[in-house]
Tab-separated table of C-alpha atoms and ligand atoms in Angstrom:
chain	number	residue	atom	x	y	z
D	1	ASP	CA	0.041	-0.060	-0.255
D	2	ALA	CA	0.973	3.543	-0.132
D	3	LYS	CA	2.073	3.880	3.412
D	4	GLN	CA	4.456	0.843	2.793
D	5	GLU	CA	5.593	2.294	-0.352
D	6	GLY	CA	6.542	5.555	1.156
D	7	ARG	CA	8.479	3.621	4.148
D	8	ASN	CA	10.167	1.869	1.153
D	9	THR	CA	11.071	5.160	-0.668
D	10	TRP	CA	12.552	6.413	2.735
D	11	ASN	CA	14.617	3.476	3.355
D	12	TRP	CA	16.209	4.102	-0.203
D	13	TYR	CA	16.806	7.710	0.077
D	14	GLN	CA	18.626	6.859	3.496
D	15	CYS	CA	20.449	4.261	2.315
D	16	ASP	CA	21.686	6.206	-0.936
D	17	ARG	CA	22.908	9.192	1.480
D	18	HIS	CA	24.162	7.074	3.906
D	19	ARG	CA	26.638	5.898	0.883
D	20	VAL	CA	27.272	9.346	-0.388
D	21	THR	CA	28.612	10.097	2.990
D	22	GLU	CA	30.690	7.087	3.676
D	23	GLU	CA	32.079	7.796	0.046
D	24	ALA	CA	32.939	11.678	1.158
D	25	VAL	CA	34.520	10.467	4.729
D	26	LEU	CA	37.035	7.943	2.684
D	27	LEU	CA	38.184	10.413	0.215
D	28	ARG	CA	38.591	13.340	3.026
D	29	HIS	CA	40.620	10.635	4.789
D	30	ASP	CA	42.722	9.901	1.422
D	31	LEU	CA	43.281	13.550	0.787
D	32	HIS	CA	45.365	13.461	3.834
D	33	THR	CA	47.879	11.426	2.502
D	34	ALA	CA	47.397	12.629	-1.202
D	35	LEU	CA	49.677	15.660	-0.835
D	36	GLN	CA	52.598	13.651	0.918
D	37	HIS	CA	52.310	11.024	-1.945
D	38	GLU	CA	52.339	13.219	-4.398
D	39	GLN	CA	49.197	12.040	-5.955
D	40	PHE	CA	48.440	15.855	-7.125
D	41	GLU	CA	49.105	17.020	-11.147
D	42	LEU	CA	48.448	20.330	-12.337
D	43	TYR	CA	46.766	20.213	-15.716
D	44	TYR	CA	46.860	23.255	-17.938
D	45	GLN	CA	44.128	24.297	-20.388
D	46	PRO	CA	44.891	26.921	-23.229
D	47	ILE	CA	42.985	30.280	-23.067
D	48	VAL	CA	42.980	31.788	-27.178
D	49	GLU	CA	42.439	35.215	-28.293
D	50	ALA	CA	38.806	35.136	-29.769
D	51	VAL	CA	39.672	36.673	-33.243
D	52	ASN	CA	42.808	34.370	-34.171
D	53	GLY	CA	42.917	31.679	-31.945
D	54	ARG	CA	46.371	32.532	-30.365
D	55	ILE	CA	47.269	31.397	-27.171
D	56	ARG	CA	47.292	33.911	-24.180
D	57	GLY	CA	46.854	32.238	-21.451
D	58	LEU	CA	46.847	28.886	-19.695
D	59	GLU	CA	44.504	27.852	-16.750
D	60	ALA	CA	45.957	25.468	-13.985
D	61	LEU	CA	43.389	22.657	-13.202
D	62	ILE	CA	44.230	20.168	-10.561
D	63	ARG	CA	44.141	16.331	-11.120
D	64	TRP	CA	44.373	13.675	-8.494
D	65	HIS	CA	45.309	10.669	-9.539
D	66	HIS	CA	44.072	8.190	-6.863
D	67	PRO	CA	46.046	5.071	-6.268
D	68	GLU	CA	42.911	2.709	-6.268
D	69	ARG	CA	39.739	4.766	-7.988
D	70	GLY	CA	41.979	6.524	-10.714
D	71	MET	CA	41.213	10.318	-11.642
D	72	ILE	CA	38.905	11.900	-9.454
D	73	SER	CA	37.659	15.338	-10.416
D	74	PRO	CA	38.070	18.327	-8.755
D	75	GLY	CA	34.334	19.188	-8.603
D	76	VAL	CA	34.310	16.274	-6.399
D	77	PHE	CA	37.420	16.834	-4.073
D	78	ILE	CA	37.935	20.491	-3.828
D	79	PRO	CA	34.600	20.785	-1.914
D	80	LEU	CA	35.264	18.024	0.644
D	81	ALA	CA	39.027	19.740	1.088
D	82	GLU	CA	37.132	23.245	1.772
D	83	GLN	CA	35.020	21.411	4.566
D	84	THR	CA	37.906	19.702	6.230
D	85	GLY	CA	40.294	22.794	5.852
D	86	GLN	CA	42.703	20.583	3.861
D	87	ILE	CA	42.338	23.413	1.289
D	88	ILE	CA	44.890	25.459	3.001
D	89	PRO	CA	47.931	22.955	2.461
D	90	LEU	CA	46.472	22.000	-0.847
D	91	GLY	CA	45.927	25.389	-2.287
D	92	ARG	CA	49.563	26.572	-1.030
D	93	TRP	CA	50.924	23.467	-3.045
D	94	ILE	CA	48.852	24.352	-6.004
D	95	LEU	CA	50.037	28.080	-5.892
D	96	ARG	CA	53.667	27.035	-5.395
D	97	HIS	CA	53.455	24.144	-8.613
D	98	ALA	CA	51.559	26.983	-10.877
D	99	CYS	CA	54.481	29.432	-10.252
D	100	GLN	CA	57.193	26.784	-10.944
D	101	ASP	CA	55.350	25.806	-13.780
D	102	ALA	CA	54.942	28.569	-15.362
D	103	ALA	CA	58.528	29.771	-14.970
D	104	ALA	CA	59.501	26.387	-16.528
D	105	ILE	CA	57.352	27.499	-19.308
D	106	LEU	CA	58.742	30.707	-19.502
D	107	ALA	CA	62.360	29.364	-19.362
D	108	GLU	CA	61.633	26.906	-22.085
D	109	GLY	CA	61.377	29.905	-24.679
D	110	GLU	CA	58.719	31.547	-26.807
D	111	ARG	CA	55.847	31.362	-24.898
D	112	VAL	CA	54.947	34.404	-22.545
D	113	VAL	CA	51.807	33.765	-20.921
D	114	PRO	CA	50.441	34.240	-17.887
D	115	VAL	CA	49.013	31.335	-15.748
D	116	ALA	CA	45.532	31.525	-14.052
D	117	VAL	CA	45.217	29.782	-10.908
D	118	ASN	CA	41.556	28.955	-9.048
D	119	ILE	CA	41.641	30.048	-5.321
D	120	SER	CA	39.334	28.901	-3.365
D	121	SER	CA	37.340	31.595	-1.013
D	122	LEU	CA	38.172	30.363	2.096
D	123	GLN	CA	42.163	30.375	0.923
D	124	PHE	CA	41.528	33.938	-0.402
D	125	ARG	CA	39.947	35.406	2.657
D	126	ARG	CA	42.719	33.885	5.478
D	127	ASP	CA	45.358	35.611	6.876
D	128	GLY	CA	48.341	34.944	5.362
D	129	PHE	CA	47.080	34.431	1.907
D	130	LEU	CA	48.991	37.308	0.133
D	131	ALA	CA	52.027	36.382	1.911
D	132	ASP	CA	51.634	32.712	0.244
D	133	VAL	CA	51.254	34.195	-3.135
D	134	LYS	CA	54.563	36.121	-2.717
D	135	SER	CA	56.519	33.676	-1.422
D	136	ALA	CA	55.674	31.330	-4.209
D	137	LEU	CA	56.310	33.919	-7.138
D	138	ASP	CA	59.963	34.716	-5.046
D	139	ASP	CA	60.580	30.909	-5.026
D	140	ALA	CA	59.616	30.115	-8.200
D	141	GLY	CA	61.474	33.407	-9.629
D	142	LEU	CA	58.128	34.170	-11.448
D	143	PRO	CA	57.360	37.459	-12.723
D	144	PRO	CA	54.176	38.834	-10.792
D	145	GLU	CA	52.622	39.746	-14.284
D	146	LEU	CA	52.570	35.927	-15.197
D	147	LEU	CA	50.565	34.782	-12.501
D	148	GLN	CA	46.560	35.653	-12.712
D	149	LEU	CA	44.025	34.466	-9.989
D	150	GLU	CA	40.343	33.315	-10.638
D	151	VAL	CA	37.816	33.542	-7.720
D	152	THR	CA	34.499	33.694	-7.585
D	153	GLU	CA	31.709	35.789	-6.343
D	154	SER	CA	31.745	33.591	-3.034
D	155	VAL	CA	34.747	35.788	-1.874
D	156	LEU	CA	32.235	38.056	-1.070
D	157	LEU	CA	30.647	36.113	1.528
D	158	ASP	CA	31.301	38.263	4.382
D	159	GLY	CA	31.054	41.665	3.136
D	160	ALA	CA	32.855	43.245	-0.202
D	161	GLU	CA	35.359	45.391	1.694
D	162	ARG	CA	37.896	42.568	2.393
D	163	ALA	CA	37.835	41.131	-1.154
D	164	ILE	CA	38.277	44.615	-2.442
D	165	GLU	CA	40.943	45.268	-0.519
D	166	LEU	CA	42.790	42.066	-1.201
D	167	ILE	CA	42.112	42.280	-4.994
D	168	ASN	CA	43.758	45.841	-4.833
D	169	GLN	CA	46.592	44.451	-2.840
D	170	LEU	CA	47.277	41.724	-5.760
D	171	LYS	CA	46.717	44.327	-8.217
D	172	ALA	CA	49.690	46.436	-6.601
D	173	MET	CA	51.695	43.365	-6.773
D	174	GLY	CA	51.141	43.291	-10.452
D	175	ILE	CA	48.786	40.166	-10.274
D	176	LEU	CA	45.487	40.449	-11.818
D	177	VAL	CA	42.269	38.657	-10.911
D	178	ALA	CA	39.157	37.040	-12.976
D	179	LEU	CA	35.854	36.595	-11.612
D	180	ASP	CA	35.216	33.036	-12.780
D	181	ASP	CA	31.590	31.250	-13.269
D	182	PHE	CA	29.817	34.353	-13.925
D	183	GLY	CA	26.146	34.213	-14.556
D	184	THR	CA	25.713	31.437	-11.868
D	185	GLY	CA	24.962	31.688	-8.116
D	186	PHE	CA	23.725	35.204	-6.947
D	187	SER	CA	25.801	36.825	-9.521
D	188	SER	CA	25.165	40.834	-9.093
D	189	LEU	CA	25.931	43.151	-11.628
D	190	SER	CA	27.289	45.176	-8.657
D	191	TYR	CA	29.992	42.718	-8.162
D	192	LEU	CA	31.363	43.559	-11.810
D	193	ARG	CA	31.386	47.490	-10.576
D	194	ASP	CA	32.446	47.092	-7.074
D	195	LEU	CA	35.425	44.593	-7.236
D	196	PRO	CA	38.597	46.252	-8.905
D	197	ILE	CA	39.069	43.165	-11.105
D	198	HIS	CA	40.400	42.689	-14.555
D	199	LYS	CA	38.509	40.069	-16.340
D	200	VAL	CA	35.219	37.995	-16.253
D	201	LYS	CA	34.988	34.532	-17.135
D	202	ILE	CA	30.925	33.990	-18.615
D	203	ASP	CA	30.133	30.098	-17.203
D	204	ARG	CA	29.943	27.675	-19.644
D	205	ALA	CA	26.040	26.953	-18.803
D	206	PHE	CA	25.230	29.964	-20.509
D	207	ILE	CA	27.597	29.134	-23.694
D	208	HIS	CA	26.826	25.078	-24.499
D	209	ASP	CA	23.449	26.437	-26.303
D	210	ILE	CA	24.172	30.083	-27.315
D	211	ALA	CA	23.356	29.012	-30.983
D	212	THR	CA	19.898	27.867	-29.916
D	213	SER	CA	18.749	29.718	-26.649
D	214	ARG	CA	17.723	33.305	-27.357
D	215	SER	CA	17.491	34.057	-23.673
D	216	ASN	CA	21.284	32.464	-22.960
D	217	ALA	CA	22.805	34.551	-26.092
D	218	ALA	CA	20.798	37.591	-24.765
D	219	ILE	CA	22.685	37.048	-21.449
D	220	VAL	CA	25.851	36.475	-22.812
D	221	GLN	CA	25.811	39.540	-25.175
D	222	GLY	CA	24.554	41.476	-21.942
D	223	ILE	CA	27.519	40.376	-19.899
D	224	ILE	CA	29.922	41.018	-22.987
D	225	THR	CA	28.732	44.471	-23.608
D	226	MET	CA	28.253	45.463	-19.956
D	227	ALA	CA	31.939	44.162	-19.110
D	228	HIS	CA	33.130	46.545	-21.672
D	229	HIS	CA	31.609	49.553	-20.562
D	230	LEU	CA	33.303	48.780	-17.175
D	231	ASP	CA	36.509	48.204	-18.554
D	232	LEU	CA	36.688	44.601	-18.268
D	233	VAL	CA	38.040	41.812	-20.525
D	234	VAL	CA	35.685	38.850	-21.004
D	235	VAL	CA	36.307	34.968	-21.498
D	236	ALA	CA	33.740	32.688	-22.673
D	237	GLU	CA	34.089	29.066	-20.909
D	238	GLY	CA	33.210	26.059	-22.501
D	239	ILE	CA	33.656	26.525	-26.090
D	240	GLU	CA	33.128	23.058	-27.707
D	241	GLU	CA	32.110	23.690	-31.549
D	242	GLN	CA	33.199	26.060	-34.310
D	243	GLU	CA	29.628	27.332	-34.148
D	244	GLN	CA	30.200	28.760	-30.646
D	245	GLN	CA	33.300	30.501	-31.614
D	246	GLN	CA	31.774	32.019	-34.297
D	247	ASP	CA	28.729	33.207	-32.449
D	248	LEU	CA	31.148	34.652	-29.458
D	249	ILE	CA	33.552	36.395	-32.379
D	250	ARG	CA	30.457	38.187	-33.612
D	251	ARG	CA	29.413	39.255	-30.033
D	252	ASN	CA	33.142	40.898	-29.497
D	253	CYS	CA	33.960	38.560	-26.645
D	254	ASP	CA	37.873	38.855	-26.198
D	255	PHE	CA	39.062	35.467	-24.964
D	256	LEU	CA	37.973	31.819	-25.218
D	257	GLN	CA	38.411	28.542	-23.930
D	258	GLY	CA	36.982	24.955	-24.077
D	259	PHE	CA	37.300	21.463	-25.481
D	260	TYR	CA	37.159	22.755	-28.898
D	261	PHE	CA	40.699	24.514	-28.660
D	262	ALA	CA	42.277	22.071	-26.281
D	263	LYS	CA	41.545	19.813	-23.348
D	264	PRO	CA	43.437	20.932	-19.859
D	265	MET	CA	46.512	18.551	-20.439
D	266	PRO	CA	49.902	17.823	-18.578
D	267	ARG	CA	52.577	20.636	-18.581
D	268	ASP	CA	54.883	19.269	-20.998
D	269	THR	CA	51.933	18.675	-23.797
D	270	VAL	CA	50.615	22.160	-23.428
D	271	MET	CA	54.188	23.688	-23.612
D	272	ALA	CA	54.709	21.328	-27.248
D	273	LEU	CA	51.398	23.189	-28.683
D	274	PRO	CA	51.614	25.247	-31.646
D	275	ASP	CA	50.749	28.837	-30.682
D	276	TRP	CA	47.394	28.986	-32.572
D	277	LEU	CA	44.649	26.601	-31.732
D	278	PRO	CA	42.731	24.695	-33.207
D	279	VAL	CA	45.513	23.311	-34.995
D	280	PRO	CA	44.241	23.347	-39.066
D	281	ILE	CA	43.711	20.075	-40.248
D	282	ALA	CA	45.752	19.997	-43.640
D	283	LEU	CA	48.976	20.599	-42.013
R	1	C2E	P1	36.446	26.060	-13.540
R	1	C2E	O1	37.353	27.003	-12.623
R	1	C2E	O2	35.397	27.078	-13.681
R	1	C2E	O3	37.436	25.299	-14.767
R	1	C2E	C1	36.564	25.203	-16.032
R	1	C2E	C2	36.284	23.666	-15.720
R	1	C2E	O4	35.223	23.600	-17.318
R	1	C2E	C3	36.962	22.546	-15.691
R	1	C2E	O5	36.745	21.332	-15.374
R	1	C2E	C4	37.758	22.528	-17.458
R	1	C2E	O6	38.326	21.191	-17.213
R	1	C2E	C5	35.951	22.236	-17.880
R	1	C2E	N1	36.344	22.961	-19.133
R	1	C2E	C6	36.897	23.304	-19.914
R	1	C2E	N2	36.418	23.688	-20.916
R	1	C2E	C7	35.510	23.147	-21.170
R	1	C2E	C8	34.365	22.371	-22.311
R	1	C2E	O7	34.687	22.825	-23.462
R	1	C2E	N3	33.263	21.727	-22.217
R	1	C2E	C9	33.137	21.457	-20.853
R	1	C2E	N4	32.446	20.510	-20.595
R	1	C2E	N5	34.014	21.461	-19.810
R	1	C2E	C10	35.037	22.142	-19.954
R	1	C2E	P2	37.736	20.787	-14.007
R	1	C2E	O8	39.063	20.725	-14.285
R	1	C2E	O9	37.017	19.461	-13.921
R	1	C2E	O10	37.725	21.901	-12.750
R	1	C2E	C11	36.024	22.005	-12.225
R	1	C2E	C12	36.143	23.070	-11.141
R	1	C2E	O11	36.734	22.781	-10.123
R	1	C2E	C13	36.786	24.435	-11.749
R	1	C2E	O12	35.896	25.265	-12.386
R	1	C2E	C14	37.282	24.888	-10.106
R	1	C2E	O13	36.167	25.769	-9.738
R	1	C2E	C15	37.492	23.589	-9.704
R	1	C2E	N6	39.204	23.728	-9.691
R	1	C2E	C16	40.127	22.824	-10.701
R	1	C2E	N7	41.023	23.124	-10.276
R	1	C2E	C17	41.427	23.745	-9.163
R	1	C2E	C18	42.329	24.385	-8.222
R	1	C2E	O14	43.267	23.998	-8.891
R	1	C2E	N8	42.044	24.986	-7.011
R	1	C2E	C19	40.874	25.233	-7.034
R	1	C2E	N9	40.423	25.862	-5.889
R	1	C2E	N10	39.744	24.801	-7.297
R	1	C2E	C20	39.876	24.174	-8.543
R	2	MG	MG1	38.698	28.991	-13.371
R	3	MG	MG1	34.851	28.948	-14.415
R	4	MG	MG1	33.413	26.149	-12.058
């Protein structure tokens, strides 16, 4: 009967929830040892100039090679690391390695492009963050102009003032900041006005159906136009098809990033890429 069925549903739900929690506990535990055992690696995804496909930047994206489970997505383990506070040592590791990689890419030769590092809000707002950034740059011998940081609007969680102050201090050091995933969450237009950022990255949720969704196309066009009036540079994330590339060029988007150009890849692979993407088919 209905009551019985309801109880079954409830049981299944409990069961599933229990499983998910158990999984998280196991992963949190494994995160502990992962740093010591060098199970993390930074991948890099090119960011290209929209009109010519020239590589103008690289975004560092962390990968966890779990000994038993294989590759685990940062979308899964970054939130767990945030819950436990492990994001602090992990974030420091990411900064240091990204700076070292950027210095190596620079030393290698012709490619002088900034490396963008994603910064968790917890890491960003913590005392000592600026000191961590500075020592990562110094130890790698990397010019600050070649490090950029990506933050999301959650840096505003306890008020805009501190975030504005921090971004200004970074700017004074020569480090530019991008607002990531714009358009999702609570994105307020006033953030674009108030935060001393350099760049806004439009979330790929608005990009994937830009050719068929009039409403998403309107939002994207609105963000681009407004950002330009505020002297911000615009990046569109998640370009997977040529049609999207062409659409965004028509809409005056400055930079593009997505699988259409290149997937995130190990440092040595990204270093071997040509300067323009996508590689023409008939070479
Ligand atoms: P994000 O910073 O917005 O990074 C972009 C994500 O979109 C990456 O996922 C990237 O692989 C993916 N992507 C790029 N182009 C395409 C495309 O054309 N199609 C599709 N479907 N996806 C595309 P990834 O590497 O799994 O990272 C997910 C999120 O995890 C990142 O979103 C960021 O919020 C977080 N994350 C990744 N690495 C780090 C890190 O080093 N530190 C911190 N704090 N967070 C990180
Ligand atoms: Mg990002
Ligand atoms: Mg993003
Ligand atoms: Mg994201």
